[in-house]
Coordinates of C-alpha atoms in Angstrom, one line a residue:
M1 CA -98.4 -30.3 66.1
S2 CA -97.9 -30.1 62.2
S3 CA -100.6 -28.6 60.1
S4 CA -102.0 -29.4 56.7
I5 CA -104.7 -27.9 54.5
N6 CA -105.8 -31.4 53.7
A7 CA -106.5 -32.3 57.4
I8 CA -110.3 -31.4 57.2
T9 CA -112.2 -32.2 60.4
I10 CA -115.8 -32.8 61.1
G11 CA -115.8 -29.8 63.4
S12 CA -114.4 -27.4 60.8
L13 CA -117.3 -28.4 58.4
I14 CA -120.0 -27.8 61.1
K15 CA -118.3 -24.6 62.3
K16 CA -119.0 -22.9 58.9
D17 CA -122.7 -23.2 59.6
L18 CA -122.9 -23.0 63.4
K19 CA -120.8 -20.6 65.4
E20 CA -121.4 -22.7 68.5
A21 CA -122.4 -26.4 68.6
Y22 CA -121.8 -29.7 70.1
F23 CA -121.5 -33.0 68.2
L24 CA -123.1 -36.1 69.8
P25 CA -122.1 -39.2 67.8
Q26 CA -124.1 -41.8 69.7
K27 CA -126.9 -43.4 67.8
P28 CA -130.3 -44.3 69.3
S29 CA -131.7 -47.8 70.0
S30 CA -135.2 -48.9 70.5
Y31 CA -134.3 -52.3 72.0
I32 CA -131.9 -51.3 75.0
E33 CA -134.2 -49.9 77.7
E34 CA -131.4 -49.0 80.0
Y35 CA -129.5 -47.1 77.3
R36 CA -129.5 -43.3 77.7
F37 CA -130.6 -42.7 74.1
F38 CA -133.5 -45.2 74.1
N39 CA -136.1 -44.2 71.5
S40 CA -139.3 -45.8 72.6
I41 CA -142.2 -43.7 71.3
K42 CA -141.9 -41.1 68.7
Y43 CA -138.7 -41.8 66.9
R44 CA -138.5 -45.7 67.0
I45 CA -135.7 -47.3 65.0
F46 CA -135.4 -51.0 64.0
D47 CA -132.0 -52.1 65.3
Y48 CA -132.8 -55.8 66.3
P49 CA -130.8 -57.8 67.1
T50 CA -129.1 -54.8 68.8
S51 CA -125.5 -54.3 69.6
S52 CA -124.3 -54.1 73.2
S53 CA -124.7 -51.0 75.4
T54 CA -120.9 -50.9 75.5
F55 CA -120.8 -50.7 71.7
R56 CA -123.3 -48.0 71.7
R57 CA -121.7 -45.9 74.4
L58 CA -118.0 -46.3 73.4
V59 CA -117.1 -48.3 70.4
S60 CA -119.5 -46.8 67.8
P61 CA -119.0 -43.1 68.9
C62 CA -115.2 -43.5 68.6
Y63 CA -115.6 -43.9 64.9
H64 CA -115.6 -40.2 64.7
L65 CA -113.1 -38.9 67.2
A66 CA -109.8 -39.3 65.2
A67 CA -110.9 -36.6 62.7
A68 CA -113.5 -34.7 64.9
G69 CA -111.1 -31.8 65.5
N70 CA -111.3 -29.4 68.3
E71 CA -113.6 -26.8 66.8
I72 CA -116.7 -28.0 68.6
P73 CA -116.9 -30.3 71.6
V74 CA -117.9 -34.0 71.2
L75 CA -120.5 -35.2 73.7
M76 CA -120.0 -38.8 74.9
E77 CA -121.0 -40.8 78.0
R78 CA -117.5 -42.1 78.2
G79 CA -114.4 -40.7 76.4
P80 CA -111.7 -42.7 74.7
E81 CA -108.8 -44.3 76.7
L82 CA -105.5 -42.4 76.9
F83 CA -103.6 -45.0 74.8
L84 CA -106.2 -44.5 72.0
K85 CA -105.8 -40.7 72.0
Q86 CA -102.0 -41.1 72.1
H87 CA -102.2 -43.4 69.1
W88 CA -104.1 -40.8 67.1
K89 CA -101.7 -38.0 68.1
L90 CA -98.7 -40.1 67.1
W91 CA -99.9 -41.0 63.6
L92 CA -102.3 -38.2 62.8
P93 CA -100.3 -35.1 64.1
A94 CA -102.2 -32.6 61.8
Y95 CA -105.4 -33.4 63.6
P96 CA -106.1 -31.7 66.9
T97 CA -107.3 -33.8 69.8
A98 CA -111.1 -33.7 70.2
I99 CA -112.6 -32.0 73.2
V100 CA -114.9 -34.5 74.8
K101 CA -117.6 -33.5 77.3
S102 CA -120.5 -35.4 78.9
P103 CA -124.0 -35.2 77.5
D104 CA -125.1 -33.5 80.7
E105 CA -122.7 -30.7 80.1
G106 CA -124.1 -30.2 76.6
L107 CA -127.6 -30.0 77.9
Q108 CA -126.9 -27.1 80.3
D109 CA -127.0 -24.3 77.8
D110 CA -128.8 -23.3 74.6
V111 CA -126.0 -24.3 72.2
P112 CA -127.4 -26.7 69.5
I113 CA -126.4 -30.3 69.4
V114 CA -125.5 -31.9 66.0
T115 CA -126.9 -35.4 66.3
R116 CA -126.9 -38.4 64.0
A117 CA -130.6 -39.1 64.4
A118 CA -133.7 -37.8 66.2
L119 CA -133.2 -38.5 69.9
E120 CA -136.1 -38.6 72.5
A121 CA -133.6 -38.1 75.3
I122 CA -132.8 -34.6 74.4
P123 CA -135.2 -31.6 74.0
E124 CA -136.4 -30.7 70.6
D125 CA -134.9 -27.3 70.6
K126 CA -131.5 -28.7 71.4
H127 CA -131.4 -30.6 68.0
F128 CA -129.6 -28.7 65.2
I129 CA -132.4 -29.8 63.0
H130 CA -135.9 -30.3 64.3
P131 CA -136.1 -34.0 65.2
D132 CA -139.4 -34.5 63.3
I133 CA -137.7 -33.3 60.1
L134 CA -134.5 -35.3 60.8
Y135 CA -136.4 -38.5 61.4
E136 CA -138.6 -38.0 58.3
L137 CA -135.6 -37.4 56.1
Q138 CA -134.0 -40.6 57.3
L139 CA -137.0 -42.7 56.5
K140 CA -136.4 -45.1 53.5
S141 CA -139.8 -44.0 52.1
S142 CA -138.5 -40.4 51.7
L143 CA -136.3 -41.6 48.9
Q144 CA -139.3 -41.6 46.7
D145 CA -139.6 -37.8 47.0
I146 CA -136.3 -37.1 45.3
K147 CA -136.2 -36.5 41.6
A148 CA -133.7 -39.2 40.8
P149 CA -133.9 -42.8 39.4
T150 CA -134.8 -45.3 42.0
P151 CA -135.7 -49.0 41.9
R152 CA -139.5 -49.6 41.4
H153 CA -141.5 -49.6 44.7
M154 CA -144.4 -52.0 44.9
D155 CA -147.7 -52.2 46.7
E156 CA -147.9 -55.2 49.2
N157 CA -150.9 -56.6 47.3
H158 CA -149.2 -56.5 43.9
L159 CA -145.6 -57.8 44.5
T160 CA -143.3 -59.5 42.1
F161 CA -140.7 -61.8 43.4
P162 CA -137.9 -61.7 44.3
C163 CA -138.3 -58.4 46.0
L164 CA -136.5 -56.5 48.7
L165 CA -138.3 -55.7 51.9
K166 CA -137.1 -52.6 53.7
I167 CA -138.2 -51.5 57.2
D168 CA -138.8 -47.7 56.9
M169 CA -136.4 -46.8 59.8
S170 CA -133.6 -49.2 60.6
S171 CA -130.0 -49.2 61.5
G172 CA -126.9 -51.2 60.4
G173 CA -128.7 -52.9 57.5
R174 CA -130.9 -54.9 59.9
G175 CA -134.0 -53.8 58.1
N176 CA -133.2 -55.1 54.6
R177 CA -134.6 -58.6 53.7
L178 CA -134.7 -60.4 50.4
V179 CA -137.8 -62.4 49.9
K180 CA -138.2 -64.9 47.0
N181 CA -141.8 -66.0 47.3
Q182 CA -145.0 -65.6 49.2
L183 CA -144.1 -68.1 51.9
E184 CA -140.8 -66.3 52.6
L185 CA -142.6 -63.0 52.7
A186 CA -145.1 -64.3 55.3
A187 CA -142.3 -65.7 57.5
T188 CA -140.3 -62.5 57.2
L189 CA -143.3 -60.3 58.2
R190 CA -144.1 -62.6 61.1
N191 CA -140.5 -62.3 62.3
I192 CA -140.5 -58.6 62.0
R193 CA -143.9 -58.1 63.6
E194 CA -144.1 -60.8 66.3
D195 CA -140.5 -61.8 67.1
C196 CA -139.0 -58.3 66.8
G197 CA -142.0 -56.3 67.9
W198 CA -141.9 -53.8 64.9
D199 CA -145.2 -52.2 64.1
G200 CA -143.9 -49.5 61.8
D201 CA -144.0 -49.3 58.0
V202 CA -142.3 -51.6 55.6
L203 CA -141.5 -51.0 52.0
Y204 CA -141.2 -53.3 48.9
Q205 CA -138.6 -52.7 46.2
E206 CA -137.7 -54.4 43.0
V207 CA -134.5 -56.3 42.9
I208 CA -132.0 -54.8 40.4
P209 CA -130.1 -57.5 38.5
R210 CA -126.6 -57.6 37.1
I211 CA -125.2 -55.1 39.6
K212 CA -121.6 -53.9 38.8
E213 CA -121.0 -52.0 42.1
V214 CA -122.8 -50.0 44.8
P215 CA -120.6 -47.0 45.7
S216 CA -121.4 -44.9 48.7
F217 CA -121.0 -41.2 48.1
Q218 CA -120.6 -38.4 50.7
F219 CA -120.8 -34.7 50.8
Y220 CA -121.4 -31.8 53.2
L221 CA -124.3 -29.5 52.4
H222 CA -123.8 -26.0 53.9
K223 CA -126.6 -23.7 54.8
S224 CA -125.6 -21.5 51.8
G225 CA -126.2 -24.4 49.4
D226 CA -122.5 -24.9 48.8
L227 CA -121.3 -28.5 48.6
Y228 CA -118.1 -29.9 50.0
W229 CA -117.4 -33.3 48.3
V230 CA -116.0 -35.7 51.0
G231 CA -115.4 -38.8 48.9
T232 CA -116.6 -42.2 47.8
T233 CA -116.3 -45.7 49.3
V234 CA -116.9 -49.0 47.5
G235 CA -117.3 -52.6 48.6
G236 CA -114.2 -54.6 49.5
F237 CA -111.4 -56.1 47.5
E238 CA -112.1 -59.4 45.7
G239 CA -112.1 -62.0 48.4
Y240 CA -112.5 -59.4 51.2
G241 CA -116.0 -60.2 52.1
W242 CA -115.6 -58.5 55.5
T243 CA -114.5 -55.1 54.2
G244 CA -117.2 -52.5 54.3
A245 CA -115.4 -49.6 52.6
V246 CA -112.5 -49.3 50.2
V247 CA -111.2 -46.0 48.9
D248 CA -109.2 -45.5 45.6
W249 CA -108.3 -41.8 45.7
N250 CA -107.2 -42.0 42.1
K251 CA -110.9 -42.2 41.2
H252 CA -112.0 -39.4 43.6
D253 CA -112.9 -36.9 40.9
E254 CA -114.2 -39.6 38.5
Y255 CA -116.8 -40.7 41.1
E256 CA -117.9 -37.2 42.0
K257 CA -118.7 -36.5 38.3
L258 CA -120.4 -39.8 37.8
V259 CA -123.3 -38.9 40.1
Y260 CA -123.3 -35.2 40.3
E261 CA -126.1 -34.1 37.9
E262 CA -128.3 -37.2 38.2
F263 CA -128.2 -37.6 42.0
T264 CA -126.2 -35.1 44.0
V265 CA -128.0 -32.1 42.7
P266 CA -131.5 -33.5 43.2
I267 CA -130.6 -34.7 46.7
K268 CA -129.1 -31.4 47.6
N269 CA -132.3 -29.6 46.3
Y270 CA -134.6 -31.9 48.3
L271 CA -132.7 -31.6 51.5
Q272 CA -132.2 -27.9 51.3
K273 CA -135.9 -27.3 50.7
R274 CA -136.6 -29.2 53.9
G275 CA -134.1 -27.1 55.8
Y276 CA -131.3 -29.7 56.3
F277 CA -127.7 -28.9 56.3
G278 CA -124.8 -31.2 57.3
L279 CA -123.1 -34.4 56.1
V280 CA -125.0 -36.6 53.6
T281 CA -124.3 -40.2 52.5
F282 CA -126.1 -41.7 49.6
E283 CA -125.8 -45.1 47.7
V284 CA -126.2 -45.8 44.0
I285 CA -126.5 -49.1 42.3
I286 CA -124.5 -49.1 39.0
T287 CA -125.4 -51.5 36.2
D288 CA -124.8 -51.6 32.5
Q289 CA -128.4 -50.5 32.0
G290 CA -128.4 -47.5 34.4
K291 CA -127.9 -46.1 37.9
Y292 CA -130.4 -46.2 40.7
L293 CA -130.5 -44.4 44.1
V294 CA -131.1 -47.0 46.8
D295 CA -130.3 -45.3 50.1
L296 CA -129.9 -41.8 51.6
N297 CA -128.6 -41.0 55.1
P298 CA -128.6 -37.3 56.0
R299 CA -126.2 -37.7 59.0
I300 CA -122.5 -38.1 59.8
G301 CA -121.8 -41.6 58.6
D302 CA -119.6 -44.4 60.0
D303 CA -117.2 -43.9 57.2
T304 CA -117.0 -40.1 57.4
T305 CA -113.7 -40.1 59.5
H306 CA -112.1 -42.7 57.1
L307 CA -112.9 -40.5 54.1
L308 CA -111.5 -37.4 55.8
L309 CA -108.4 -39.3 56.8
A310 CA -108.1 -40.7 53.2
R311 CA -107.9 -37.2 51.7
Y312 CA -105.1 -36.3 54.1
M313 CA -103.2 -39.6 53.5
A314 CA -103.6 -39.3 49.7
M315 CA -102.7 -35.7 49.3
D316 CA -100.0 -35.5 51.8
F317 CA -98.3 -38.9 51.7
G318 CA -99.4 -40.4 48.4
R319 CA -101.3 -43.3 50.2
K320 CA -104.2 -43.3 47.7
H321 CA -105.5 -46.8 48.7
S322 CA -107.3 -47.6 51.9
A323 CA -110.0 -49.7 53.6
I324 CA -111.9 -49.9 56.8
F325 CA -112.1 -53.1 58.8
S326 CA -114.2 -54.3 61.7
Y327 CA -113.2 -57.1 64.0
H328 CA -114.6 -58.6 67.3
K329 CA -113.2 -61.0 69.8
H330 CA -109.6 -60.0 69.7
E331 CA -107.4 -62.2 71.8
L332 CA -105.5 -59.1 72.7
L333 CA -106.5 -56.4 75.2
P334 CA -107.4 -53.0 73.7
R335 CA -104.1 -51.5 74.8
E336 CA -102.2 -54.4 73.1
V337 CA -104.2 -53.9 69.9
I338 CA -103.0 -50.3 69.8
A339 CA -99.5 -51.3 70.6
K340 CA -99.3 -53.9 67.8
A341 CA -100.6 -51.1 65.3
N342 CA -97.9 -48.8 66.5
V343 CA -95.2 -51.4 65.9
I344 CA -96.4 -52.1 62.4
N345 CA -96.7 -48.4 61.6
A346 CA -93.1 -47.7 62.8
R347 CA -91.9 -49.8 59.8
G348 CA -93.1 -47.1 57.4
K349 CA -94.8 -49.4 54.9
G350 CA -98.2 -47.8 55.3
L351 CA -100.4 -46.8 58.2
I352 CA -103.0 -48.5 60.5
V353 CA -105.2 -46.1 62.3
V354 CA -107.2 -47.8 65.1
L355 CA -110.5 -45.9 65.3
N356 CA -111.7 -47.7 68.4
A357 CA -110.8 -50.6 70.6
A358 CA -112.9 -51.7 73.7
D359 CA -113.9 -54.7 75.7
D360 CA -117.5 -55.8 76.2
E361 CA -119.0 -59.0 77.4
N362 CA -118.0 -60.8 74.1
G363 CA -114.4 -59.7 74.0
C364 CA -112.4 -56.9 72.5
K365 CA -113.9 -55.1 69.5
S366 CA -112.1 -52.8 67.1
N367 CA -112.4 -50.8 63.9
F368 CA -109.4 -49.8 62.0
S369 CA -108.4 -48.0 58.8
I370 CA -105.4 -48.9 56.7
F371 CA -103.7 -46.6 54.3
A372 CA -101.1 -47.5 51.7
N373 CA -99.8 -46.9 48.2
T374 CA -101.4 -49.9 46.6
P375 CA -104.3 -52.4 47.3
D376 CA -101.7 -55.2 47.8
E377 CA -99.9 -53.1 50.5
V378 CA -103.3 -52.6 52.3
R379 CA -103.9 -56.4 52.1
D380 CA -100.4 -57.0 53.5
L381 CA -100.8 -54.7 56.4
Y382 CA -104.2 -56.2 57.2
Y383 CA -102.7 -59.7 57.5
Q384 CA -99.7 -58.5 59.5
F385 CA -102.1 -56.9 61.9
I386 CA -104.3 -60.0 62.4
S387 CA -101.5 -62.5 62.5
N388 CA -100.7 -64.6 65.6
E389 CA -104.1 -64.1 67.1
S390 CA -107.6 -65.5 66.3
M391 CA -110.0 -62.8 65.2
A392 CA -113.5 -63.4 63.9
P393 CA -114.3 -61.0 61.0
C394 CA -117.6 -59.2 60.8
S395 CA -119.2 -56.8 58.4
Q396 CA -118.9 -53.1 58.9
G397 CA -122.6 -52.9 57.8
Y398 CA -122.9 -49.6 55.9
N399 CA -126.2 -50.5 54.0
V400 CA -128.6 -49.0 56.4

């Protein structure tokens, strides 16, 4: 296996704070009763309409395996297929193969588990951060406790329209609703309360006009207070409505400096005061008039692996442009999806890394990252990959 100082893994970041640990990438659901990580009482999350159990158990956790490393074991109900592991080993030789164990194995000792959320299915003392604190930090209302500019929040009885309604704890952007008048507000609340069965808090936020972009920034906060800047993703190319995250590594340092004093430092201080350490993602609306913090997720994000791979691809191979894509209902089988990516990669015009590929009741789903020298080359590789089969595009959904 080749090595590279730029092949940073999720495990290597965690290892600097925890001598021993597990990483459990599965997210909870409050709408799939048969799901192992069903949060029904204390740590409810709005994820309605919810994704399938297969997606929760296999597709979503695999986002993180390509760059997870072997420093700490990853806990999953079902590990990745052999052809997927071979794909990563072939095209990402600097990254060691992740060690995958079952959740039951991880619960047999006193080693802490790094989770992406508070989970009712595992004991409090097994969480790397107390689940009460983790849940509170991930509430949308906690954003108001950070000393950074945010959009104005409004009382339900004194609203101005249009306004953005946000469910206090939601997943995959499902809890964000734009309402334009009192009738739409009443209908939206009725849907949330009666149809979706959500009895938790909702927030009301002003709509910021004339938005230029909404970058998503990510860093690792160590126990010592040191920061490791992971990178920045931005919405898709023009016309790429289905792209959830685009990286231009030429702007890596520029984006870090853009938000450091006004947002990164206050977020760091807030989280450190509450005892949090680990990966952090935050989103900032940028306009000509100013910048506004609109989301904070203290957890390992869906785009963490892509950003870690983007550093490696940019620094070692000069592939400074990349994007993440999400597709469902492939006409190909998962093994065939991997084989097609391998054929394209062998031509040497860039790289397609399939992060996951699995079948559920609706067909084959996959997520893949594309790395190339220019945005046009990323676009060309994308169309090569989806040609000769019918795929329905879907949003990656990072605004949670």
